PDB file of C-alpha atoms in Angstrom:
ATOM      1  CA  TRP A   1     118.236  31.973  88.897  1.00  0.00           C
ATOM      2  CA  SER A   2     117.003  28.789  90.520  1.00  0.00           C
ATOM      3  CA  LEU A   3     113.967  28.100  92.655  1.00  0.00           C
ATOM      4  CA  ASP A   4     113.381  25.227  95.067  1.00  0.00           C
ATOM      5  CA  LEU A   5     109.716  24.272  94.968  1.00  0.00           C
ATOM      6  CA  GLY A   6     110.011  21.776  97.789  1.00  0.00           C
ATOM      7  CA  ASP A   7     108.326  18.995  95.810  1.00  0.00           C
ATOM      8  CA  VAL A   8     108.850  16.783  92.777  1.00  0.00           C
ATOM      9  CA  ILE A   9     108.021  18.408  89.442  1.00  0.00           C
ATOM     10  CA  VAL A  10     106.166  16.074  87.096  1.00  0.00           C
ATOM     11  CA  GLY A  11     106.296  16.109  83.317  1.00  0.00           C
ATOM     12  CA  ASN A  12     107.550  19.137  81.484  1.00  0.00           C
ATOM     13  CA  VAL A  13     107.944  22.736  82.542  1.00  0.00           C
ATOM     14  CA  ALA A  14     106.104  25.049  80.139  1.00  0.00           C
ATOM     15  CA  VAL A  15     107.009  28.650  79.337  1.00  0.00           C
ATOM     16  CA  GLN A  16     104.601  31.205  77.917  1.00  0.00           C
ATOM     17  CA  GLU A  17     104.454  35.004  77.940  1.00  0.00           C
ATOM     18  CA  GLY A  18     107.217  35.544  80.496  1.00  0.00           C
ATOM     19  CA  ARG A  19     106.126  32.859  82.934  1.00  0.00           C
ATOM     20  CA  ALA A  20     107.231  29.314  83.660  1.00  0.00           C
ATOM     21  CA  TYR A  21     104.573  26.792  84.663  1.00  0.00           C
ATOM     22  CA  ALA A  22     105.337  23.647  86.646  1.00  0.00           C
ATOM     23  CA  LEU A  23     103.097  21.065  88.270  1.00  0.00           C
ATOM     24  CA  THR A  24     104.081  19.079  91.332  1.00  0.00           C
ATOM     25  CA  GLY A  25     103.191  15.471  91.922  1.00  0.00           C
ATOM     26  CA  ARG A  26     100.984  16.554  94.825  1.00  0.00           C
ATOM     27  CA  GLY A  27      98.855  18.783  92.609  1.00  0.00           C
ATOM     28  CA  THR A  28     100.288  22.254  93.069  1.00  0.00           C
ATOM     29  CA  LEU A  29     100.568  24.454  89.989  1.00  0.00           C
ATOM     30  CA  VAL A  30     103.535  26.802  90.297  1.00  0.00           C
ATOM     31  CA  ILE A  31     103.573  29.950  88.157  1.00  0.00           C
ATOM     32  CA  VAL A  32     106.977  31.652  88.086  1.00  0.00           C
ATOM     33  CA  PRO A  33     107.525  35.090  86.534  1.00  0.00           C
ATOM     34  CA  LEU A  34     110.806  34.680  84.634  1.00  0.00           C
ATOM     35  CA  THR A  35     112.114  38.087  85.692  1.00  0.00           C
ATOM     36  CA  ARG A  36     110.943  37.773  89.327  1.00  0.00           C
ATOM     37  CA  PRO A  37     111.195  34.140  90.443  1.00  0.00           C
ATOM     38  CA  ALA A  38     110.837  35.157  94.107  1.00  0.00           C
ATOM     39  CA  ASP A  39     107.238  36.159  93.224  1.00  0.00           C
ATOM     40  CA  ALA A  40     106.321  32.578  92.241  1.00  0.00           C
ATOM     41  CA  ARG A  41     102.711  31.707  92.967  1.00  0.00           C
ATOM     42  CA  ARG A  42     101.718  28.257  94.234  1.00  0.00           C
ATOM     43  CA  VAL A  43      98.177  27.241  93.373  1.00  0.00           C
ATOM     44  CA  PRO A  44      96.698  23.974  94.740  1.00  0.00           C
ATOM     45  CA  VAL A  45      94.645  22.387  91.961  1.00  0.00           C
ATOM     46  CA  GLY A  46      93.561  19.179  93.669  1.00  0.00           C
ATOM     47  CA  ILE A  47      94.660  16.592  91.117  1.00  0.00           C
ATOM     48  CA  ILE A  48      97.434  14.029  91.247  1.00  0.00           C
ATOM     49  CA  ALA A  49      99.460  14.352  88.079  1.00  0.00           C
ATOM     50  CA  ARG A  50     102.302  12.821  86.105  1.00  0.00           C
ATOM     51  CA  ALA A  51     101.971  15.144  83.100  1.00  0.00           C
ATOM     52  CA  GLY A  52     103.188  18.709  82.975  1.00  0.00           C
ATOM     53  CA  PRO A  53     100.970  21.770  82.513  1.00  0.00           C
ATOM     54  CA  THR A  54      99.925  23.354  79.234  1.00  0.00           C
ATOM     55  CA  PRO A  55      99.356  27.113  79.445  1.00  0.00           C
ATOM     56  CA  ALA A  56      96.905  28.570  76.937  1.00  0.00           C
ATOM     57  CA  ALA A  57      94.963  31.791  76.432  1.00  0.00           C
ATOM     58  CA  GLN A  58      92.025  30.364  78.442  1.00  0.00           C
ATOM     59  CA  GLY A  59      94.116  29.220  81.427  1.00  0.00           C
ATOM     60  CA  VAL A  60      96.280  26.180  82.142  1.00  0.00           C
ATOM     61  CA  PHE A  61      95.334  22.654  81.043  1.00  0.00           C
ATOM     62  CA  LEU A  62      96.299  19.798  83.374  1.00  0.00           C
ATOM     63  CA  GLY A  63      96.022  16.039  83.054  1.00  0.00           C
ATOM     64  CA  GLY A  64      95.607  13.722  86.038  1.00  0.00           C
ATOM     65  CA  VAL A  65      96.311  10.107  86.853  1.00  0.00           C
ATOM     66  CA  ARG A  66      92.559   9.397  87.154  1.00  0.00           C
ATOM     67  CA  GLY A  67      92.028  10.464  83.533  1.00  0.00           C
ATOM     68  CA  GLU A  68      90.839  13.973  84.237  1.00  0.00           C
ATOM     69  CA  ILE A  69      91.621  16.848  81.882  1.00  0.00           C
ATOM     70  CA  VAL A  70      91.155  20.134  83.731  1.00  0.00           C
ATOM     71  CA  LEU A  71      91.364  23.785  82.722  1.00  0.00           C
ATOM     72  CA  VAL A  72      92.181  26.071  85.644  1.00  0.00           C
ATOM     73  CA  ASP A  73      92.693  29.804  85.802  1.00  0.00           C
ATOM     74  CA  SER A  74      95.669  31.456  87.483  1.00  0.00           C
ATOM     75  CA  MET A  75      93.919  31.205  90.863  1.00  0.00           C
ATOM     76  CA  GLY A  76      93.267  27.452  90.521  1.00  0.00           C
ATOM     77  CA  VAL A  77      89.549  27.771  89.808  1.00  0.00           C
ATOM     78  CA  HIS A  78      88.316  24.908  87.624  1.00  0.00           C
ATOM     79  CA  LYS A  79      86.878  26.328  84.395  1.00  0.00           C
ATOM     80  CA  TRP A  80      86.331  23.114  82.431  1.00  0.00           C
ATOM     81  CA  ASP A  81      86.942  19.395  82.783  1.00  0.00           C
ATOM     82  CA  ALA A  82      86.590  16.119  80.916  1.00  0.00           C
ATOM     83  CA  ARG A  83      87.712  12.517  81.353  1.00  0.00           C
ATOM     84  CA  ILE A  84      89.544   9.987  79.259  1.00  0.00           C
ATOM     85  CA  LEU A  85      90.850   6.527  80.126  1.00  0.00           C
ATOM     86  CA  ALA A  86      93.303   6.845  82.979  1.00  0.00           C
ATOM     87  CA  PRO A  87      96.083   7.739  83.415  1.00  0.00           C
ATOM     88  CA  VAL A  88      97.050  10.887  81.530  1.00  0.00           C
ATOM     89  CA  THR A  89     100.854  10.916  81.555  1.00  0.00           C
ATOM     90  CA  GLU A  90     101.595  13.385  78.745  1.00  0.00           C
ATOM     91  CA  ALA A  91     100.855  17.094  78.615  1.00  0.00           C
ATOM     92  CA  VAL A  92      97.645  18.115  76.826  1.00  0.00           C
ATOM     93  CA  LEU A  93      98.320  19.613  73.393  1.00  0.00           C
ATOM     94  CA  VAL A  94      96.506  22.822  72.453  1.00  0.00           C
ATOM     95  CA  ASP A  95      96.053  24.237  68.950  1.00  0.00           C
ATOM     96  CA  GLY A  96      93.647  27.143  68.955  1.00  0.00           C
ATOM     97  CA  ARG A  97      90.319  25.687  70.103  1.00  0.00           C
ATOM     98  CA  THR A  98      91.423  22.071  69.680  1.00  0.00           C
ATOM     99  CA  LEU A  99      92.803  19.920  72.510  1.00  0.00           C
ATOM    100  CA  VAL A 100      94.497  16.564  72.110  1.00  0.00           C
ATOM    101  CA  ALA A 101      94.939  14.313  75.135  1.00  0.00           C
ATOM    102  CA  VAL A 102      96.638  10.933  75.274  1.00  0.00           C
ATOM    103  CA  SER A 103      96.190   8.245  77.899  1.00  0.00           C
ATOM    104  CA  ALA A 104      98.923   5.799  78.846  1.00  0.00           C
ATOM    105  CA  ARG A 105      96.542   3.058  77.672  1.00  0.00           C
ATOM    106  CA  GLY A 106      96.831   4.261  74.092  1.00  0.00           C
ATOM    107  CA  ASP A 107      93.732   6.399  73.588  1.00  0.00           C
ATOM    108  CA  VAL A 108      94.127   9.644  71.672  1.00  0.00           C
ATOM    109  CA  VAL A 109      91.169  11.984  72.272  1.00  0.00           C
ATOM    110  CA  MET A 110      90.465  15.290  70.564  1.00  0.00           C
ATOM    111  CA  PHE A 111      88.209  17.956  72.071  1.00  0.00           C
ATOM    112  CA  ARG A 112      86.854  21.011  70.233  1.00  0.00           C
TER     113      ARG A 112
END
């Protein structure tokens, strides 16, 4: 299958538990069920991004060009946020309860 999202996809596309996750440059998180791509959900998250999404048990982590790290649920509700030096251009890494975020300026930040 293929799916035209009508916008530029930034960073990586992530796949977890039967869903693909993509983030557009205009800040729309797209959640695509792998077996039913026509049922894709578009969720405006309100950040400008260059890094792809990171799905996790708690929701989806996103990094923005203003240095924001945001956790949103599947409806786009912000559950948690933090800031590092801008911009975040790589996907946030998640290992259990540990997050690692990298800024394009060379900072590596770990959250627990």
